[in-house]
Short mmCIF file of C-alpha atoms in Angstrom, two decimals:
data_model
loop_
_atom_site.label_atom_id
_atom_site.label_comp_id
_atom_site.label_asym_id
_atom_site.label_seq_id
_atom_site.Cartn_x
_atom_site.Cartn_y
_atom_site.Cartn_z
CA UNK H 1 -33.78 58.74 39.72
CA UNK H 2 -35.69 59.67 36.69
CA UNK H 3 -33.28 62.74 36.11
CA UNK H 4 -30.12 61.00 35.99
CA UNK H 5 -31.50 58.01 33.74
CA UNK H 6 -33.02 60.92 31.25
CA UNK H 7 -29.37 62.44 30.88
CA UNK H 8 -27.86 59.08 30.27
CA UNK H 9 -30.47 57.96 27.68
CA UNK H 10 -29.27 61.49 25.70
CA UNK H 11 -25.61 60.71 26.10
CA UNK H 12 -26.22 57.44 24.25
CA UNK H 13 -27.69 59.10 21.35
CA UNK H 14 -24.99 62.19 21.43
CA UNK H 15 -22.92 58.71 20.74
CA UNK H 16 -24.51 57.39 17.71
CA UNK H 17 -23.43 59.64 14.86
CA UNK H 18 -19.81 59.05 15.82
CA UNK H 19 -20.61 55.16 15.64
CA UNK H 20 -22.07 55.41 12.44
CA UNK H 21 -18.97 57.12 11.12
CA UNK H 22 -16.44 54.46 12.27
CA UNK H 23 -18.47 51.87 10.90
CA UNK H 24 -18.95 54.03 7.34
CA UNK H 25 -14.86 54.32 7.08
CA UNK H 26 -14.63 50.49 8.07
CA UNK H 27 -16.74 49.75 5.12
CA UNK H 28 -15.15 52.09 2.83
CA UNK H 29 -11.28 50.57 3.80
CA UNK H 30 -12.89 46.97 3.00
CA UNK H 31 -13.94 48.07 -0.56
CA UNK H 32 -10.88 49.47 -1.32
CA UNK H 33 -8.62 46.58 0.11
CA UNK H 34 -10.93 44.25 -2.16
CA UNK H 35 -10.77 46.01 -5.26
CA UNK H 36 -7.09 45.96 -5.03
CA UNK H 37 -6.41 42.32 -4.05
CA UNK H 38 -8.93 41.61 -6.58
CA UNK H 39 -6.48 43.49 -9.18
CA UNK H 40 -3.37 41.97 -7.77
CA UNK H 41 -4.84 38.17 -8.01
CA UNK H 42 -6.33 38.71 -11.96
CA UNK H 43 -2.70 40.21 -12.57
CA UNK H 44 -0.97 37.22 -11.54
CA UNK H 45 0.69 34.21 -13.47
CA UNK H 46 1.66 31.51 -12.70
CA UNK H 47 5.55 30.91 -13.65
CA UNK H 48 5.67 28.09 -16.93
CA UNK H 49 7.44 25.48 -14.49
CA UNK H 50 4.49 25.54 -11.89
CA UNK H 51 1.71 25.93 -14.56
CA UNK H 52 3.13 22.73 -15.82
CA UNK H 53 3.19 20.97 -12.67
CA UNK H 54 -0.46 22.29 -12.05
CA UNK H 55 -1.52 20.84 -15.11
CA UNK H 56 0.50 17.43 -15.48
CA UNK H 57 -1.08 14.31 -15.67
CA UNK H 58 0.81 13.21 -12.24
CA UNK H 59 -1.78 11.48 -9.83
CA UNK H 60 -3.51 13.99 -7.67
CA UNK H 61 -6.45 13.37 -4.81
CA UNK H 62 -9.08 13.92 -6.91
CA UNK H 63 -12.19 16.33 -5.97
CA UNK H 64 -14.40 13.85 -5.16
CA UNK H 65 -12.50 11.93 -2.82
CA UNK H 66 -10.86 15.00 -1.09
CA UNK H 67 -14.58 15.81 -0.12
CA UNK H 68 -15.59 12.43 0.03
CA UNK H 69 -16.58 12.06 4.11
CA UNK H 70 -14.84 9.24 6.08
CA UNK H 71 -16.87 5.56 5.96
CA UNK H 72 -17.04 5.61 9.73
CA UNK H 73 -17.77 8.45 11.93
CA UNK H 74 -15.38 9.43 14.72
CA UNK H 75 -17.27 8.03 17.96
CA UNK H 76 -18.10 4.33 15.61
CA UNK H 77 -14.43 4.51 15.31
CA UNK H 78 -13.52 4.94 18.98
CA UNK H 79 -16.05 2.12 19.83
CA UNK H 80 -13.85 0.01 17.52
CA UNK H 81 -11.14 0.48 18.56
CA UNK H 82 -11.55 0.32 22.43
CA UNK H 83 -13.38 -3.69 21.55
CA UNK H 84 -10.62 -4.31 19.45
CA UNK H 85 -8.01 -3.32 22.35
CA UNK H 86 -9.96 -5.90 24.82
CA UNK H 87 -10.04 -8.99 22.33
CA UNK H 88 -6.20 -7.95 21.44
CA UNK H 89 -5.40 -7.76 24.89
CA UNK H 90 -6.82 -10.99 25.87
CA UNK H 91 -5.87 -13.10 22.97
CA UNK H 92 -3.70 -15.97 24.89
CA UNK H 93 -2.83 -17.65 21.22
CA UNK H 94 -6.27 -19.63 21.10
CA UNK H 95 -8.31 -20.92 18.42
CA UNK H 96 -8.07 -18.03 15.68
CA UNK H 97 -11.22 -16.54 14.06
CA UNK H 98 -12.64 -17.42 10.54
CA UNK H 99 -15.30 -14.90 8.89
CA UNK H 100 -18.61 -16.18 8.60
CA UNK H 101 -18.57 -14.37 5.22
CA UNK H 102 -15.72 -15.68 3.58
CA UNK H 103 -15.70 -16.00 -0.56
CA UNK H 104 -13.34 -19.06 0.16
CA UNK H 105 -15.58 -22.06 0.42
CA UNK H 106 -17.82 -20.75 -2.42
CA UNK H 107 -14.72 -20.98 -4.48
CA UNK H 108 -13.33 -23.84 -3.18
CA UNK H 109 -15.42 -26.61 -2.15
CA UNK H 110 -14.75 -28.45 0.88
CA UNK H 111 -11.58 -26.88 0.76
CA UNK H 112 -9.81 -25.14 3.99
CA UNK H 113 -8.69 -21.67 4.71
CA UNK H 114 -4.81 -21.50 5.28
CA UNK H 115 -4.45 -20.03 8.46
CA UNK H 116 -2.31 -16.98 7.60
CA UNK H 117 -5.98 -16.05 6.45
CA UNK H 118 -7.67 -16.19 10.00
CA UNK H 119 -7.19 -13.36 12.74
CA UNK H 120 -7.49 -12.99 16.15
CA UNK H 121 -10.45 -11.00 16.70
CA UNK H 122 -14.09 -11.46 15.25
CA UNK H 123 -15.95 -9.13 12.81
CA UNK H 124 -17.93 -6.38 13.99
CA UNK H 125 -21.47 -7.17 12.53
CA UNK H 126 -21.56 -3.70 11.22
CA UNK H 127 -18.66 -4.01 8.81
CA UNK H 128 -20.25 -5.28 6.00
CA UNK H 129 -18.98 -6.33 2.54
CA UNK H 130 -19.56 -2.45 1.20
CA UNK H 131 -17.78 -1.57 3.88
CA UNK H 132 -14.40 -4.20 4.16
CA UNK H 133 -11.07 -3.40 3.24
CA UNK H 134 -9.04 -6.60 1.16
CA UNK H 135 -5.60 -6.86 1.96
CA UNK H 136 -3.88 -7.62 -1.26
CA UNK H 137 -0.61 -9.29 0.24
CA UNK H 138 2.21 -8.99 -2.18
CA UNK H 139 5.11 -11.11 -1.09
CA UNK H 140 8.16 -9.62 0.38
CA UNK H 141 7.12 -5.80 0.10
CA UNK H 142 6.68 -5.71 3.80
CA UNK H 143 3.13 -7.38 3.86
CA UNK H 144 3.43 -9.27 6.27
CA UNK H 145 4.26 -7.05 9.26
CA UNK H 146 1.07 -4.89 8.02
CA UNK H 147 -0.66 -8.32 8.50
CA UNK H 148 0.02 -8.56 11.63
CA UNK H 149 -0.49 -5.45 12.65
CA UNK H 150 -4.34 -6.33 10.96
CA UNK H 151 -4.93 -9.17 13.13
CA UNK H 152 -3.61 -11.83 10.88
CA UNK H 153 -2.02 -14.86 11.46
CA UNK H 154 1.40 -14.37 9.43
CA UNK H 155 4.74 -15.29 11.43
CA UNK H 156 3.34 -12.96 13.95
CA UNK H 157 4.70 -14.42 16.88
CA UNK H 158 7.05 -17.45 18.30
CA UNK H 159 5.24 -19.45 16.02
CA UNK H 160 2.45 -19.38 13.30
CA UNK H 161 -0.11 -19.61 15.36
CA UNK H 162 -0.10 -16.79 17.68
CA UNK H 163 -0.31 -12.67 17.07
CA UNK H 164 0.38 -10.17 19.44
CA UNK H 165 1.41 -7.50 17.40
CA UNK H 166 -2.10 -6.14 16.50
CA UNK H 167 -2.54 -2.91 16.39
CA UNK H 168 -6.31 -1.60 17.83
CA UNK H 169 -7.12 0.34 14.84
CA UNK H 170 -10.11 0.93 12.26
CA UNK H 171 -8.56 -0.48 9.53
CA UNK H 172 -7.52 -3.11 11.07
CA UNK H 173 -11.15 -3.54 12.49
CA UNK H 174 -12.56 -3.39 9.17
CA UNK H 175 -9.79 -5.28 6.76
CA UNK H 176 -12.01 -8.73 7.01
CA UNK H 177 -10.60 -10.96 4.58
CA UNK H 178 -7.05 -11.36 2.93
CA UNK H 179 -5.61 -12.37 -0.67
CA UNK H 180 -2.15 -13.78 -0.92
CA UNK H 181 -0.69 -15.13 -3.95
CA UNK H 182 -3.41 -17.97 -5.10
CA UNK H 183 -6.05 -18.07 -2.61
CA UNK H 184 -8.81 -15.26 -3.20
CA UNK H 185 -10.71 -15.03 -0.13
CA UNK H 186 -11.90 -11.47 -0.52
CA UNK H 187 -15.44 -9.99 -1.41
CA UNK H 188 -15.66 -7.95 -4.85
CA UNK H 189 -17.69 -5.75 -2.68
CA UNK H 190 -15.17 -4.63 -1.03
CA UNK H 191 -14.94 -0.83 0.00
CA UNK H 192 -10.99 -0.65 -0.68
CA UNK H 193 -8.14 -3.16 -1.89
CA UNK H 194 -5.04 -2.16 0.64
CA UNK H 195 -1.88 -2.93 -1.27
CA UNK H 196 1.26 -2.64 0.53
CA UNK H 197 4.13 -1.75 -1.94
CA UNK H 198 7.69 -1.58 -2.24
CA UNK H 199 10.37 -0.34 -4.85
CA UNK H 200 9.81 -3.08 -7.43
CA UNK H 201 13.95 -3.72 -7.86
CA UNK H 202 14.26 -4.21 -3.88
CA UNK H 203 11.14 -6.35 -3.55
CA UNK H 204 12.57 -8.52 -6.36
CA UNK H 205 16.10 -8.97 -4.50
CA UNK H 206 14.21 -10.01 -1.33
CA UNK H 207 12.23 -12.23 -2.57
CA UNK H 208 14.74 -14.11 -4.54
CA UNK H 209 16.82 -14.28 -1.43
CA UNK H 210 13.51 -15.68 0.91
CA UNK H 211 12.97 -18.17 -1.64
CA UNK H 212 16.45 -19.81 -2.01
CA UNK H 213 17.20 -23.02 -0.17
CA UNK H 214 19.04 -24.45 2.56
CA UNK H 215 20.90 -27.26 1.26
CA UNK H 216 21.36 -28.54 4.76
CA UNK H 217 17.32 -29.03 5.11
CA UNK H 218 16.36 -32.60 4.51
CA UNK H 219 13.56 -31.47 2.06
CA UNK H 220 15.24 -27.89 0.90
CA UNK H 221 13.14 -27.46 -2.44
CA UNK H 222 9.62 -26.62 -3.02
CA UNK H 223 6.89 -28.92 -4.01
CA UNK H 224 5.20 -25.97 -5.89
CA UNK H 225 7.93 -24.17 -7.57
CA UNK H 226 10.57 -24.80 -9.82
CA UNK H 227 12.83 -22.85 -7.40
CA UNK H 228 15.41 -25.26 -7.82
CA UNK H 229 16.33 -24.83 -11.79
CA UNK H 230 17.04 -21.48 -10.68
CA UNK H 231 19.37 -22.15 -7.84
CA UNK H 232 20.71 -25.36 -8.52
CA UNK H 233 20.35 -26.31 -12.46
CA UNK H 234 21.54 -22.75 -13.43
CA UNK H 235 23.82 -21.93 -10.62
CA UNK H 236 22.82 -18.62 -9.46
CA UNK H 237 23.22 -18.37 -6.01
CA UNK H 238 22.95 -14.43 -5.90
CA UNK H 239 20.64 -11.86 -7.94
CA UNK H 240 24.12 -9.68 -9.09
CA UNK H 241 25.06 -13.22 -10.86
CA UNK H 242 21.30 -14.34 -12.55
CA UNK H 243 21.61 -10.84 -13.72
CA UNK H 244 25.13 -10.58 -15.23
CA UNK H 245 24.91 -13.73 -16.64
CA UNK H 246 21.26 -14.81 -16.96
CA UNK H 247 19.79 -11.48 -18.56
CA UNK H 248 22.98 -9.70 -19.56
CA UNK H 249 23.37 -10.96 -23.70
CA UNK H 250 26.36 -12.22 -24.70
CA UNK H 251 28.42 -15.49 -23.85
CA UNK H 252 28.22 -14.81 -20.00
CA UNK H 253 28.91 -18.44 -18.42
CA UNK H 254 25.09 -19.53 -18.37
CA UNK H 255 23.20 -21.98 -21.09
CA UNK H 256 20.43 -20.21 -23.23
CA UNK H 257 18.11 -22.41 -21.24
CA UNK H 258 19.23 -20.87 -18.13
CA UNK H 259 18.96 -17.50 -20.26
CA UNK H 260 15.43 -18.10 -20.78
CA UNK H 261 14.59 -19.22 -17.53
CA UNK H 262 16.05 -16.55 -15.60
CA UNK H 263 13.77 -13.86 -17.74
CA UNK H 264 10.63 -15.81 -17.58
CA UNK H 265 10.98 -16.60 -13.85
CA UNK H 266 11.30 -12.59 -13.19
CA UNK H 267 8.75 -11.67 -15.95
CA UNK H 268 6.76 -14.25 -13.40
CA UNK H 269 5.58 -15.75 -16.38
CA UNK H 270 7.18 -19.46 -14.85
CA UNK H 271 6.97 -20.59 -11.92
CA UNK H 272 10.25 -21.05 -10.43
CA UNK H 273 9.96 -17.80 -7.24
CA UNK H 274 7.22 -17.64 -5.50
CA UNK H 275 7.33 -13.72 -5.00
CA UNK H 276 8.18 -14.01 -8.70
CA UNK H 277 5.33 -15.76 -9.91
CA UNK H 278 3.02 -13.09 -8.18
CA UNK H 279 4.08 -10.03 -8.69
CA UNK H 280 1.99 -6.77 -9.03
CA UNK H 281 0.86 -7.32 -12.17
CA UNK H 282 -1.07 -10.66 -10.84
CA UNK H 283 -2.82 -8.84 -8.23
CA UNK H 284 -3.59 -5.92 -9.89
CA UNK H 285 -4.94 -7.69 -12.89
CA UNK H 286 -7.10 -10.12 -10.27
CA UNK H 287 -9.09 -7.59 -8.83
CA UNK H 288 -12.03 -5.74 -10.28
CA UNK H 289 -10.99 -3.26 -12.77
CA UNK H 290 -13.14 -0.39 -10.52
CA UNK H 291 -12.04 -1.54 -7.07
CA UNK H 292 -10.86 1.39 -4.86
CA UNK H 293 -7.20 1.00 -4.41
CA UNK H 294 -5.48 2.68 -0.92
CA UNK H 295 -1.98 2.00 -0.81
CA UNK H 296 1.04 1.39 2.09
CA UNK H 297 4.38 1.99 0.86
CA UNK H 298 6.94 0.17 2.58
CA UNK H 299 9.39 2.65 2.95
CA UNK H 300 6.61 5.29 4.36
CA UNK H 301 4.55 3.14 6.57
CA UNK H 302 3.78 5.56 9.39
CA UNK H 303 2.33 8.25 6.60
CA UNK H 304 0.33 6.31 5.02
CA UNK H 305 -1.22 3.86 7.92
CA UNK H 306 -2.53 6.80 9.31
CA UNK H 307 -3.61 8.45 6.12
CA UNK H 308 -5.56 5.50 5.17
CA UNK H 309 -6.92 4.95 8.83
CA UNK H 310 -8.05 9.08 8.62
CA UNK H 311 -9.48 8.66 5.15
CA UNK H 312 -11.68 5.73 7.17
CA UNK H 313 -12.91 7.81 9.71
CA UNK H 314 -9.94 7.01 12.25
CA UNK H 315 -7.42 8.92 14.44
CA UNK H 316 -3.75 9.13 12.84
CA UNK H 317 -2.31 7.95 15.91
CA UNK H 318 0.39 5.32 14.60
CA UNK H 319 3.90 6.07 15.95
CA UNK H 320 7.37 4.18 14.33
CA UNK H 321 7.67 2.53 17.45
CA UNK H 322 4.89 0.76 16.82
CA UNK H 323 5.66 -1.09 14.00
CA UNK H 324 6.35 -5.07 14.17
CA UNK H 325 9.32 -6.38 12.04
CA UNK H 326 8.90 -9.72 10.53
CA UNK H 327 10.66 -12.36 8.26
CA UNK H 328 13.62 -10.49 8.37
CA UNK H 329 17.17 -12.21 8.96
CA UNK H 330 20.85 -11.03 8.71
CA UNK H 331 21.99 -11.29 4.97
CA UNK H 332 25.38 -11.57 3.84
CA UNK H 333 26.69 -8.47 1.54
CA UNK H 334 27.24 -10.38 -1.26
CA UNK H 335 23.14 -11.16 -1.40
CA UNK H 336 22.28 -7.94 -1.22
CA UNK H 337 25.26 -6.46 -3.84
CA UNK H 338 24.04 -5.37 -7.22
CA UNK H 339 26.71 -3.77 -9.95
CA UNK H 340 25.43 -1.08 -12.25
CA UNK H 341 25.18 -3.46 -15.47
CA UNK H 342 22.67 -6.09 -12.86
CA UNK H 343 20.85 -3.05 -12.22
CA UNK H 344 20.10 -1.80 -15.74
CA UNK H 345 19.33 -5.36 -16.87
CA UNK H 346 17.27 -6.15 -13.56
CA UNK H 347 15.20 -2.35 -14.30
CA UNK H 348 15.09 -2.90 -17.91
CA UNK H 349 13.15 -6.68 -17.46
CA UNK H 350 10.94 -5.30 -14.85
CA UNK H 351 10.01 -2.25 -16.97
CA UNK H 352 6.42 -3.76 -16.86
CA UNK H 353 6.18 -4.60 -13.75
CA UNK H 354 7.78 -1.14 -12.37
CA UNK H 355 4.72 0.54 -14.96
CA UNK H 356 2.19 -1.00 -12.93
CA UNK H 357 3.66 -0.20 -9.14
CA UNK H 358 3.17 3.45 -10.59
CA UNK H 359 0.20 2.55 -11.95
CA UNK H 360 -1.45 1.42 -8.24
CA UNK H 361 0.74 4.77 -6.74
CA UNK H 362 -1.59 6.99 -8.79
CA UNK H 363 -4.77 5.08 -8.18
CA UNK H 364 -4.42 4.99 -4.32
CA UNK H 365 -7.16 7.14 -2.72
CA UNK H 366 -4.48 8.00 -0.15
CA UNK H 367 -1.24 9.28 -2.23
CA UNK H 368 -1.78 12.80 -3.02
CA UNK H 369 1.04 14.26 -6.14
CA UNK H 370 3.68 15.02 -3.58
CA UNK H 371 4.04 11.61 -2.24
CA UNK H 372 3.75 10.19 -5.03
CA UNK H 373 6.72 12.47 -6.77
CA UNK H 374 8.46 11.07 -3.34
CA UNK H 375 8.31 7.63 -4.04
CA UNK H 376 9.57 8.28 -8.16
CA UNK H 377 12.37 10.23 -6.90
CA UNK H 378 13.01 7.05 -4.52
CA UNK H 379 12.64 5.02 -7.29
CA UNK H 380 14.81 6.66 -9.94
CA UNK H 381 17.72 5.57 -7.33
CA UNK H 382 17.68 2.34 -8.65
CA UNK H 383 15.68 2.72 -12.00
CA UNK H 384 16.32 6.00 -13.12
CA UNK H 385 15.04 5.55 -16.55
CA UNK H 386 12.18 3.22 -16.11
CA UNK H 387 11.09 5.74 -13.59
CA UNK H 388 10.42 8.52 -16.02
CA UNK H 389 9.02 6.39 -18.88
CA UNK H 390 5.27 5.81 -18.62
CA UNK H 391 5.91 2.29 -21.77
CA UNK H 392 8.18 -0.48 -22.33
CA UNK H 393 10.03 -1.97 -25.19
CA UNK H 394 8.32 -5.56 -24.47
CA UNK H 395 4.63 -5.71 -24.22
CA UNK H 396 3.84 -6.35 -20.61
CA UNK H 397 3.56 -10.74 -20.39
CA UNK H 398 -0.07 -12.09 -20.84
CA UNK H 399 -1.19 -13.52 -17.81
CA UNK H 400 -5.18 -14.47 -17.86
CA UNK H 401 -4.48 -17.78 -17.55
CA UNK H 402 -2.64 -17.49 -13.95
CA UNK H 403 -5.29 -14.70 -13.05
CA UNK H 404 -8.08 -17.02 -13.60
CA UNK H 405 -6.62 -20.01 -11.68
CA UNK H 406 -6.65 -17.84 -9.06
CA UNK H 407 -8.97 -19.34 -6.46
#
C-alpha cells in the first residue's frame, strides 16, 4: 500500500512542470491579445454623423438615474401587488377610498373631493409622500384609461362609480393622489409627476371633438366654459373649418371676433375648451419646477408602463391586452379630416405648446434618446417643422394667473 501511493505522489510532480508551462503560454496569449485590442480601440473614431449624435443635446437617461436603484425592492413589490390583486378582486363597486393625506381640504376648505379623485383600494401605510407618484391628468391624451388602470374612478365602468379595470401593479399601488385640470390634490413631495402624453395636434382634435355639444340635450352647453361661442356664435362645427377660417388670415367667412377667439381658445389662454384651457403648458407650469417627471406616451403605452413600473422596483409584466379603452366613440370622417393648410396653421399656433410636450419628453426619467427620437419622428408626421425647431415666433402665452387659481 505504501509502494503504490509513493509512485503516484512522484507522478504528480513529473506533472507539474508541464502545468506550469500551459499556464505561462496562457498568460503570454492574454498580454498579447490586450496589447492589440488596446491598439485597435485608441485607433478608432468615431464616424462625424455618430460623434454628433453622441454629443447632441437630445435627452438621454442621465448617469445618475441609470444607476439610481429602484424606490421599492423586488419582494415589497410582490407584496403589493398580490394585496392589491385581493382588494381589486373584491371591489363589488362600493364606497370608493379617499386618502387620509390628501392636499385637497388644506386647499379648499370644507370643500369635497370630486370623485374621479377617489380609488378603489386604500394606501399602503408605507407609501409615503417621498415616495407617491401624482398623476398629472391631461385631458384627452389617453389619461383616463391610465386612470383606471391606477385605481381611479374615471368612466371606468357602466357608470362613474365603479372600476374594474385596475391593474395590480406598483405604480398603481403607489400613484396616491391625482391632478386634473383645476383641482390640485397632489403632495409637492411627491417622488414622481406621471404625465401621460399624446401628439399635441391629435390631442387638440380630440378634445375639441369631446367638448362639442349635442344640440338635442336639454342643457347641451357648459356652465364653465364658453364652449358655445366656439360652436355656435362662430360656427365651427369641425377643427379643418376653425382652422381654415378661424386661424388661416385673410377674408375666410369668419368675423375677426371669431378670429380672435378661435386663437385664444387654442393658445388656452380663454376659456371656451376644456382640454383647451389646460393644456401642457398649465400642468407643467403648476408643478414644482424640480419635480421628477416619468412620462406615458399614448401611442407607446405598453413600453413605457412597464418602464416606469421597472424604474419603481416592479416587474414589466403589462401585455396590450391588458389595456382598458375609455371615452372613446365612433366619429364621423369629416371630424377627424384635417387639409394641409389646417395643419400648418393648427402646428404653427401650437408651436408653444408642441415646445413644451418635448420639453416633458426629455425630462421623463423613463425616455431614454431613442424613444424619444421615436416620438419626434411621430411627431414630424403632422408638425414637421415645429418638430425640429426648439423656439417659436410668438412668445409662449403668460399664464400665472390660471396656474395660481389652481386649487
Amino acid at each position: 500500500m505504501t509502494r503504490i501511493a509513493r509512485r503516484s505522489t512522484d507522478k504528480e510532480h513529473r506533472a507539474v512542470p508541464w502545468f506550469g508551462m500551459w499556464i505561462g503560454m496562457a498568460l503570454a496569449l492574454s498580454v498579447i491579445y490586450c496589447w492589440s485590442a488596446g491598439r485597435l480601440l485608441s485607433a478608432y473614431s468615431p464616424s462625424p454623423a455618430l460623434r454628433a449624435y453622441l454629443e447632441s443635446d437630445a435627452p438621454v437617461e442621465s448617469e445618475e438615474a441609470a444607476a439610481k436603484p429602484p424606490m421599492f425592492d423586488s419582494s415589497f413589490a410582490e407584496y403589493l401587488k398580490k394585496g392589491l390583486s385581493y382588494y381589486i378582486e373584491a371591489y363589488d363597486g362600493g364606497k370608493p377610498y379617499q386618502y387620509k393625506d390628501s392636499s385637497y381640504p388644506h386647499r379648499r376648505a370644507n370643500a369635497t373631493l370630486p370623485l374621479w379623485f377617489k380609488k378603489v383600494f386604500p394606501l399602503n401605510k408605507h407609501i409615503t409622500p417621498d415616495k407617491q407618484t401624482c398623476f398629472a391628468h391631461v385631458g384627452k391624451a389617453g389619461g383616463s384609461s391610465i386612470g383606471c388602470m391606477l385605481g381611479f374612478l374615471l368612466h371606468c365602468g357602466d357608470d362613474e362609480k365603479t372600476n374594474f379595470q385596475s391593474v395590480p401593479s406598483l405604480l398603481a399601488a403607489t400613484t396616491a393622489h391625482s391632478f386634473h385640470r383645476g383641482v390640485y390634490d397632489c403632495s409637492d413631495e411627491a417622488a414622481n409627476y406621471l404625465f401621460v402624453i399624446r401628439n399635441p395636434l391629435a390631442r387638440a382634435l380630440s378634445a375639441f371633438n369631446y367638448a362639442k355639444p349635442d344640440l338635442s340635450e336639454k342643457h347641451p352647453f357648459s356652465k364653465k366654459y364658453k364652449d358655445k361661442e366656439i360652436y355656435v356664435d362662430c360656427d365651427f362645427w369641425t377643427l379643418n373649418d376653425l382652422a381654415e377660417r378661424g386661424l388661416v388670415k385673410g377674408n375666410n367667412g369668419a368675423s375677426d371676433e371669431c378670429k380672435d377667439r378661435a386663437k385664444k381658445a387654442l393658445l388656452g389662454t380663454e376659456n371656451n375648451l376644456v382640454h383647451w384651457f389646460y393644456n401642457y403648458q398649465f400642468y407643467y407650469e403648476s408643478m414644482p419646477p424640480d419635480a421628477n417627471i416619468v412620462v406615458i406616451r399614448n401611442e407607446h403605452i405598453v413600453d413605457d408602463w412597464n418602464a416606469v413600473e421597472t424604474l419603481l422596483g416592479g416587474a414589466a409584466d403589462l401585455t396590450k391586452e391588458s389595456l382598458p379603452v375609455n371615452n372613446q366613440y365612433e366619429k364621423k370622417p369629416e371630424e377627424v379630416y384635417l387639409s394641409d393648410a389646417a395643419k400648418v396653421v393648427l402646428c404653427e399656433t401650437l408651436c408653444n405648446e408642441i415646445q413644451v410636450y418635448k420639453t416633458i419628453l426629455k425630462r421623463a426619467q423613463n425616455i431614454n434618446k431613442e424613444q424619444y427620437t421615436q416620438s419626434m419622428q411621430e411627431l414630424k408626421t403632422s408638425c414637421p417643422k415645429e418638430a425640429m425647431e426648439e423656439s417659436c415666433p410668438d412668445a409662449k402665452p403668460d399664464i400665472r394667473e390660471k396656474v395660481d387659481g389652481c386649487y
